[in-house]
Short mmCIF file of C-alpha atoms in Angstrom, two decimals:
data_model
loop_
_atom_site.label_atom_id
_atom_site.label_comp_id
_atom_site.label_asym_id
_atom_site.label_seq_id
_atom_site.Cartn_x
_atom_site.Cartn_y
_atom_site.Cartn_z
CA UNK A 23 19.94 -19.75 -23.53
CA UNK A 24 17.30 -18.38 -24.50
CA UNK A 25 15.21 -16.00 -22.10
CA UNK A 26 12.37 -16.49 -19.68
CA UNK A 27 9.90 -13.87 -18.63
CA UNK A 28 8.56 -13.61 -15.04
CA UNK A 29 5.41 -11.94 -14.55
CA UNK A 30 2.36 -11.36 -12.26
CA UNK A 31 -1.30 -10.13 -13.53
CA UNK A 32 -2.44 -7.50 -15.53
CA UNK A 33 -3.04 -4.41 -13.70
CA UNK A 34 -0.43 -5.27 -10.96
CA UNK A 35 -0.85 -4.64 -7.22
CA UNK A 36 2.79 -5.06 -5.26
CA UNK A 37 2.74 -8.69 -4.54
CA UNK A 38 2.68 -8.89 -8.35
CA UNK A 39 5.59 -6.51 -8.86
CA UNK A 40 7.45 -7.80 -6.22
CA UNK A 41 6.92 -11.42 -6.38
CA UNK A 42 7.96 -11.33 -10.30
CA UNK A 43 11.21 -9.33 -8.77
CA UNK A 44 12.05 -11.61 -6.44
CA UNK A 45 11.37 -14.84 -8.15
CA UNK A 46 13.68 -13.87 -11.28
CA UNK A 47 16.69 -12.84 -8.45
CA UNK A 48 15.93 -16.43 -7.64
CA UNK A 49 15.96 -17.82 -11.36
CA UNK A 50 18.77 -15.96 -11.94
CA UNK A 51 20.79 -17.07 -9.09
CA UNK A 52 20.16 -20.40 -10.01
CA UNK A 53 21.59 -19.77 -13.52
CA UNK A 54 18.66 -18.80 -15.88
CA UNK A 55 18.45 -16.20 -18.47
CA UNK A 56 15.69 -14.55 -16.36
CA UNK A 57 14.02 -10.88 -16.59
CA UNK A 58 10.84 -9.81 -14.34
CA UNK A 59 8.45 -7.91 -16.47
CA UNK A 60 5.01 -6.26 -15.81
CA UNK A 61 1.56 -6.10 -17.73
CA UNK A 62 0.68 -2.28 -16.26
CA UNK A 63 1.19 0.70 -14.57
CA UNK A 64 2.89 0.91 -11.37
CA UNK A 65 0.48 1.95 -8.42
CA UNK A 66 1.33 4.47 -5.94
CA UNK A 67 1.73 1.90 -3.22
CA UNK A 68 4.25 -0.44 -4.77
CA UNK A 69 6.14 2.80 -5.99
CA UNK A 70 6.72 3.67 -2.63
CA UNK A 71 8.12 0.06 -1.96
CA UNK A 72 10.32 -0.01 -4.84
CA UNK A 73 11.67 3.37 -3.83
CA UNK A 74 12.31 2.52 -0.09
CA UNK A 75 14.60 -0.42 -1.17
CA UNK A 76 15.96 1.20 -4.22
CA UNK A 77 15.00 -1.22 -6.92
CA UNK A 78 13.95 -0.06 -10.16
CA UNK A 79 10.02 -1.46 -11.80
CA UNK A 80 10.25 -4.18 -14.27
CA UNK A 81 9.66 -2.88 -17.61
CA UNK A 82 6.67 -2.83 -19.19
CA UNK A 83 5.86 -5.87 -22.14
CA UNK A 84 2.33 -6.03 -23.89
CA UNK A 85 3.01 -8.76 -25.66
CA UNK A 86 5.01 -11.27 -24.45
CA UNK A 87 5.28 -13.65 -27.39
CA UNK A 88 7.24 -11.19 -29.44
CA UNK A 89 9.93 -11.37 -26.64
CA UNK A 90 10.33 -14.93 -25.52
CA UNK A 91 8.75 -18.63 -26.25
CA UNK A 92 8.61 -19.39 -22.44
CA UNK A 93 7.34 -17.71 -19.37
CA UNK A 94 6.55 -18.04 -15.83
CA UNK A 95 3.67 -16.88 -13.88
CA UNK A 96 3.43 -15.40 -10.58
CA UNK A 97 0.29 -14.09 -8.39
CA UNK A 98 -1.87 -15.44 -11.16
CA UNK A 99 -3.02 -17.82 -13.25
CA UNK A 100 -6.73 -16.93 -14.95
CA UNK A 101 -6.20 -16.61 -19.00
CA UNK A 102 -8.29 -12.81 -18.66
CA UNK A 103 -5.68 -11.77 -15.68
CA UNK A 104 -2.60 -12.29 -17.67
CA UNK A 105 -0.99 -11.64 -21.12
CA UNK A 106 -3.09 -11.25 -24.26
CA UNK A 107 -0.98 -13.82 -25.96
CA UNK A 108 -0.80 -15.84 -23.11
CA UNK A 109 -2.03 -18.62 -25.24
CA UNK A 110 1.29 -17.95 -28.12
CA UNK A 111 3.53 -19.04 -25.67
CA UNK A 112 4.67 -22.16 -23.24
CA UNK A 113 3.70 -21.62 -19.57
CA UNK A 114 6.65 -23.32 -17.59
CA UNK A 115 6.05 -22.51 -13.62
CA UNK A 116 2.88 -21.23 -11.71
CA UNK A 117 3.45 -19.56 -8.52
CA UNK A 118 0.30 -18.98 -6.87
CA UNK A 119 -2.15 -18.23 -4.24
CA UNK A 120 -5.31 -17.60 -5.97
CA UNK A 121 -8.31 -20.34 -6.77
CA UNK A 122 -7.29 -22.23 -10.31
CA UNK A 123 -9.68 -21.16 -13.05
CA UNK A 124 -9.59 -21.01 -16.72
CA UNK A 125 -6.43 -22.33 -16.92
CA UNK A 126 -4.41 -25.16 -19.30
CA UNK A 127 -1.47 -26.25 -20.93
CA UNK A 128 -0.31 -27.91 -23.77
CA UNK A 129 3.07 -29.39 -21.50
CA UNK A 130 3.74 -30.28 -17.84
CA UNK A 131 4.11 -27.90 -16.03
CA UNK A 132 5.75 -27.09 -12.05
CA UNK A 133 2.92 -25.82 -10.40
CA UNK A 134 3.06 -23.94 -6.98
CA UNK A 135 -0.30 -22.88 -5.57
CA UNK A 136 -0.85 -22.77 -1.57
CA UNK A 137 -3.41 -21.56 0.59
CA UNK A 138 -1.86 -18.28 2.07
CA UNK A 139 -2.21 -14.80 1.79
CA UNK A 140 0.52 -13.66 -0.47
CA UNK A 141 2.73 -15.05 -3.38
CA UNK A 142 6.00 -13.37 -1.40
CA UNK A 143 5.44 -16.02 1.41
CA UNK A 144 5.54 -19.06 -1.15
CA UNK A 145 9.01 -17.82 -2.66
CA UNK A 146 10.33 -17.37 0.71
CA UNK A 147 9.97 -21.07 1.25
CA UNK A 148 11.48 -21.97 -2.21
CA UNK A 149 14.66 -19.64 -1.48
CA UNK A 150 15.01 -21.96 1.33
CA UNK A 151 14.32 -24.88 -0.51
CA UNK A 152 17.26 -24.02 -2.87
CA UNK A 153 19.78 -22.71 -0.15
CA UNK A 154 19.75 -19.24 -2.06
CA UNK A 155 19.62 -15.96 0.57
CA UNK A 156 17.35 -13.32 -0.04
CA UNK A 157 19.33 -9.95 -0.53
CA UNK A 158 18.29 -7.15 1.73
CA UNK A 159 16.70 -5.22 -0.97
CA UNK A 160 14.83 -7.80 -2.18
CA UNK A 161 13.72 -9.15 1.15
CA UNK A 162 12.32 -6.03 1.89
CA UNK A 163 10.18 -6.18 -1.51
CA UNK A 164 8.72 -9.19 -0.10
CA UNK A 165 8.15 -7.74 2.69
CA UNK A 166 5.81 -5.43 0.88
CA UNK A 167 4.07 -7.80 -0.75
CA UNK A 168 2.81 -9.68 2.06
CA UNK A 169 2.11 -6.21 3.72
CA UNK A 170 -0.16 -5.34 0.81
CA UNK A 171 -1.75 -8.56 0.31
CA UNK A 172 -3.09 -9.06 4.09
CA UNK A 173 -3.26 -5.37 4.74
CA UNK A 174 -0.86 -5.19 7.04
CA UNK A 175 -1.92 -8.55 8.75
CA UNK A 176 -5.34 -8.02 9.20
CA UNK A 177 -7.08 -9.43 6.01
CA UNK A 178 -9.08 -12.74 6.80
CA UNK A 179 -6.17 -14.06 3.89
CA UNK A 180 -3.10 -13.84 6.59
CA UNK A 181 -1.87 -16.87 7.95
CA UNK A 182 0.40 -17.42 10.61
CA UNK A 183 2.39 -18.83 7.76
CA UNK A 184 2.53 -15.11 5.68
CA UNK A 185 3.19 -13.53 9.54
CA UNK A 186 5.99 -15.53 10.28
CA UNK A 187 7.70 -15.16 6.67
CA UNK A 188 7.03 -11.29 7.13
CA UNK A 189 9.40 -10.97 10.35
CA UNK A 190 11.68 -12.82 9.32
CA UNK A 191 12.01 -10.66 5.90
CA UNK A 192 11.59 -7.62 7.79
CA UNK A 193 14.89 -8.59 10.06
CA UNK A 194 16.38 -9.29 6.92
CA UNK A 195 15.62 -6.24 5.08
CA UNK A 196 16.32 -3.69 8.37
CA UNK A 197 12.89 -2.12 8.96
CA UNK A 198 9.97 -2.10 11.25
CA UNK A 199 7.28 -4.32 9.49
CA UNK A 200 4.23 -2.28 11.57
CA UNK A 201 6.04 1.14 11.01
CA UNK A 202 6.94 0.85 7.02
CA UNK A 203 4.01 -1.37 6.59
CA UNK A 204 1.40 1.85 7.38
CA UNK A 205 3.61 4.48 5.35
CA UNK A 206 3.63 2.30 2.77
CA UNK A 207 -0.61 1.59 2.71
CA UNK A 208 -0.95 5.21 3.26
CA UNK A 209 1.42 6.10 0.33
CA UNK A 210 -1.30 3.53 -1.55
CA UNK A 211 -4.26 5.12 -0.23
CA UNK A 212 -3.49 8.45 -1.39
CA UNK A 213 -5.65 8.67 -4.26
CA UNK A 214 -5.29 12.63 -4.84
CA UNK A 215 -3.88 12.52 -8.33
CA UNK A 216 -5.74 9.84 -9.66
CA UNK A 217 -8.10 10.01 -12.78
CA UNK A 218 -11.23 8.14 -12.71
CA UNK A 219 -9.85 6.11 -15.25
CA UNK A 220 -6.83 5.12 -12.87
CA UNK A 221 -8.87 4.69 -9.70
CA UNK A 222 -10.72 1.73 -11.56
CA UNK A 223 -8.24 0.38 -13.00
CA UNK A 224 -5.45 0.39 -9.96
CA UNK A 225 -6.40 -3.17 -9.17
CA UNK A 226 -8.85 -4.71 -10.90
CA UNK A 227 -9.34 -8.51 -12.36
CA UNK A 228 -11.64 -9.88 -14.49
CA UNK A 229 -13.47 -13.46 -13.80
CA UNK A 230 -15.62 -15.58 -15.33
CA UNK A 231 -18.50 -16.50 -12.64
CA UNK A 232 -21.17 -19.06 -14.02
CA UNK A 233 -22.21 -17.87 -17.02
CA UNK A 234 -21.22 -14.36 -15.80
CA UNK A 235 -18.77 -12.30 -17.26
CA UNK A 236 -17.77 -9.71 -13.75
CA UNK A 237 -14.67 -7.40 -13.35
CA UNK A 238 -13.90 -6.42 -9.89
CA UNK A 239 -11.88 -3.72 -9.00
CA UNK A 240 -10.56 -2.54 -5.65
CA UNK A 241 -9.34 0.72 -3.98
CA UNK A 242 -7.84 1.19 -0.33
CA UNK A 243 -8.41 4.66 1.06
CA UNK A 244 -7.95 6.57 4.29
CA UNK A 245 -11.34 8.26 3.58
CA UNK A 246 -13.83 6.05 1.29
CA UNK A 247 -15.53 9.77 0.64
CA UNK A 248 -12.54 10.89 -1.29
CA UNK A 249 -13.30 8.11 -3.94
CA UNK A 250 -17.40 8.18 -3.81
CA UNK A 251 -17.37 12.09 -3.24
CA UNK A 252 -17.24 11.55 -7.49
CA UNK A 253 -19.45 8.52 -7.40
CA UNK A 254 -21.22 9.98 -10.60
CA UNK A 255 -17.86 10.30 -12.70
CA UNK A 256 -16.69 6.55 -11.56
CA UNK A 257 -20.21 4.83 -12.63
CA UNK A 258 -19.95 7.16 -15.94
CA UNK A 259 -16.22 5.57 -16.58
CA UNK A 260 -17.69 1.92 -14.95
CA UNK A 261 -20.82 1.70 -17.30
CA UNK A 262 -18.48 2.61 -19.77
CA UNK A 263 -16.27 -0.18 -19.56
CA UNK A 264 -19.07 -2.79 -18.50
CA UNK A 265 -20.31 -1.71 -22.56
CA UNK A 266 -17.12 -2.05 -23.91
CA UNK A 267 -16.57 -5.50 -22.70
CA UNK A 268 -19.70 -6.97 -22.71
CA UNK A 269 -19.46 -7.42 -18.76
CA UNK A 270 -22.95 -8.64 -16.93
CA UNK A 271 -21.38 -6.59 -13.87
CA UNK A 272 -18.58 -4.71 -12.56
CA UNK A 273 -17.92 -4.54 -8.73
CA UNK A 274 -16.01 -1.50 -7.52
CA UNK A 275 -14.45 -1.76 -3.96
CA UNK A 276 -13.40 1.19 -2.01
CA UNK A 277 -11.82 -0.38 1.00
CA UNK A 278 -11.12 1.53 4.58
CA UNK A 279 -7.70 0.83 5.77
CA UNK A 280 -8.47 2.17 9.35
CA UNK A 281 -11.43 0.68 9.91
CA UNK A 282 -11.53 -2.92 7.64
CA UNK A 283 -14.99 -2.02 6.12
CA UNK A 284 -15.46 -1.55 1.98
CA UNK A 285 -17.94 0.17 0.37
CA UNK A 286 -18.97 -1.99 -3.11
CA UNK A 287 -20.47 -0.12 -5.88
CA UNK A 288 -22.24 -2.23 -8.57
CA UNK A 289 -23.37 -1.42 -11.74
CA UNK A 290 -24.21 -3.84 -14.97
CA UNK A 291 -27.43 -6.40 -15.47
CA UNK A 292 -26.22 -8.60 -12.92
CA UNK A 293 -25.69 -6.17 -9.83
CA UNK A 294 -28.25 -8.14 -8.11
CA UNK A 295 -25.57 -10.61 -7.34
CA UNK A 296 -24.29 -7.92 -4.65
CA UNK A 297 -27.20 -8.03 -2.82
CA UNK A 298 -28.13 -11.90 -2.92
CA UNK A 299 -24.38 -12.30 -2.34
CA UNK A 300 -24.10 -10.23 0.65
CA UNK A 301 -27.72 -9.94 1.78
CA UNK A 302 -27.79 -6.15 1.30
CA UNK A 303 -30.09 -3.48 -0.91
CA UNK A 304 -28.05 -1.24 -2.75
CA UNK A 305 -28.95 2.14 -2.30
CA UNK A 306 -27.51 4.39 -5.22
CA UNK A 307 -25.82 1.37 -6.45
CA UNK A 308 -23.97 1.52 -3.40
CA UNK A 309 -23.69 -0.76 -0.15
CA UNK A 310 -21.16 -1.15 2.82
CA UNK A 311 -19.76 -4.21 2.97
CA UNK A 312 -18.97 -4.81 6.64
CA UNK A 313 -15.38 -6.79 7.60
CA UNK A 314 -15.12 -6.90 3.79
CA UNK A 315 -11.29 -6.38 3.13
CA UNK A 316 -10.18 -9.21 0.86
CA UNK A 317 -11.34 -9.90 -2.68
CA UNK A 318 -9.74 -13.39 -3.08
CA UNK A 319 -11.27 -14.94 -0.08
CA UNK A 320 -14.28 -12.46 0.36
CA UNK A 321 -15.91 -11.11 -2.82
CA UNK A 322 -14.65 -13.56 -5.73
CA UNK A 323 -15.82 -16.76 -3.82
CA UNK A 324 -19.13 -15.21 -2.22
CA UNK A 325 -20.27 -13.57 -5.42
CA UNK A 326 -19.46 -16.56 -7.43
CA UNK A 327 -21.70 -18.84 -5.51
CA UNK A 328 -24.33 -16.30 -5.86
CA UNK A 329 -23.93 -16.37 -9.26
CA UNK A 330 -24.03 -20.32 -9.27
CA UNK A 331 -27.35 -20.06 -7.88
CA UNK A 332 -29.07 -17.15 -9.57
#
């Protein structure tokens, strides 16, 4: 039998990681030749998750076609977010909780996408659907995932749905979900030891908006100072990149964890799409973005529609 990868987006946040984890366990249980991979680094948040529950980081594959003819996708499904040879190889399963865009397929496909605020809560509900238990470890993975994705339940993303599937994992995996759930964003927010080059690429996505090319990348923090306190080195490494890639803007969020607010810094032709977008002036390329806390339901659809009407 030959095998099937598992993986989430390029520059993977934890529901990526862990969703790719737990949906192989599933794949595997069922009786596929299975392995979870992963398209980048490891942040400092999902590290900490891993570690808790003692399961080692899927390996890291660049090119996916040289290891297997089939593949599923989890967290994602944009052609720019996932493998550079995406297109060399057959797409079997989408697991998903993202908008559909840029995306096709030769064959059929089973294709998962729901309206919640993490991946994680989607495979809970297909465990169930296939009478498989989640083991404690990877339970507690989950667990993390929907912790990261709705920051800690209080991204405009949560659903009662993601809350619900969150106890119940938590119970299964033996912790707090409140208690671990703040170690574990803190543990992500410590960007001490982070390059400029790793604070902008941590979590970031490219999308196609319009006619627009935009990358957005996002940062939580205790203190947003302790990223913008080197404002001058990030736009250096930003304007950089926007060159390199021929992007018309890149977005990068530096989001509060204490008090839900981001700060957005914009730079590129098109950074006029921040302020249209969020009825703001950016002031040394720089504006708050109040209640601003989730990119999926509050920056990629609100910046796309400005860019629809620019």
């Amino acid at each position: 039998m030959d095998k099937i990868l598992v993986f989430g987006h390029k520059n993977p946040d934890t529901d990526t990681i862990c969703s790719a984890i737990a949906y192989a366990e599933l794949k595997k249980e069922l009786g596929l030749n299975v392995e979870a991979i992963r398209l980048g680094e490891v942040s400092g948040e999902t590290a900490y998750a891993l570690k808790h529950f003692n399961v080692e980081a899927p390996r890291l594959v660049e090119a996916v076609a040289s290891e297997a003819k089939q593949v599923i996708l989890v967290d994602h499904n944009e052609r720019q977010q996932s493998a550079n040879d995406i297109d060399q190889v057959q797409v079997l399963e989408v697991i998903d909780h993202h908008r559909i865009a840029n995306f096709e397929t030769a064959a059929p496909l089973y294709y998962r996408a729901e309206p919640v605020g993490c991946t994680a809560t989607i495979l809970l509900k297909i465990y169930k659907e296939k009478g498989v238990a989640v083991r404690k470890e990877v339970a507690g993975l989950m667990l993390s995932a929907i912790i990261s994705d709705s920051l800690l339940f209080k991204s405009p993303t949560c659903t009662q749905e993601d809350i619900d599937a969150a106890r119940e994992l938590a119970a299964i995996a033996g912790v707090d979900a409140e208690q671990y759930g703040l170690e574990m964003l803190k543990a992500g927010a410590d960007l001490s030891d982070k390059t400029i080059e790793q604070l902008v690429s941590i979590d970031s996505k490219e999308f196609t908006m319009g006619s627009a090319k935009v990358e957005i990348a996002q940062v939580n923090a205790v203190d947003v100072n302790d990223v913008l306190g080197r404002q001058a080195e990030v736009e250096a490494v930003l304007n950089k990149i926007v060159a390199d890639k021929g992007l018309d803007l890149f977005l990068f969020v530096v989001t509060d964890i204490l008090n839900n607010d981001s700060v957005g810094l914009a730079v590129g032709q098109a950074s006029n799409a921040v302020e249209k977008a969020y009825n703001v002036t950016l002031d040394d390329n720089k504006a708050v973005l109040k209640g601003v806390v989730s990119r999926k339901s509050q920056i990629v659809p609100v910046l796309t529609e400005a860019f629809n009407s620019l």
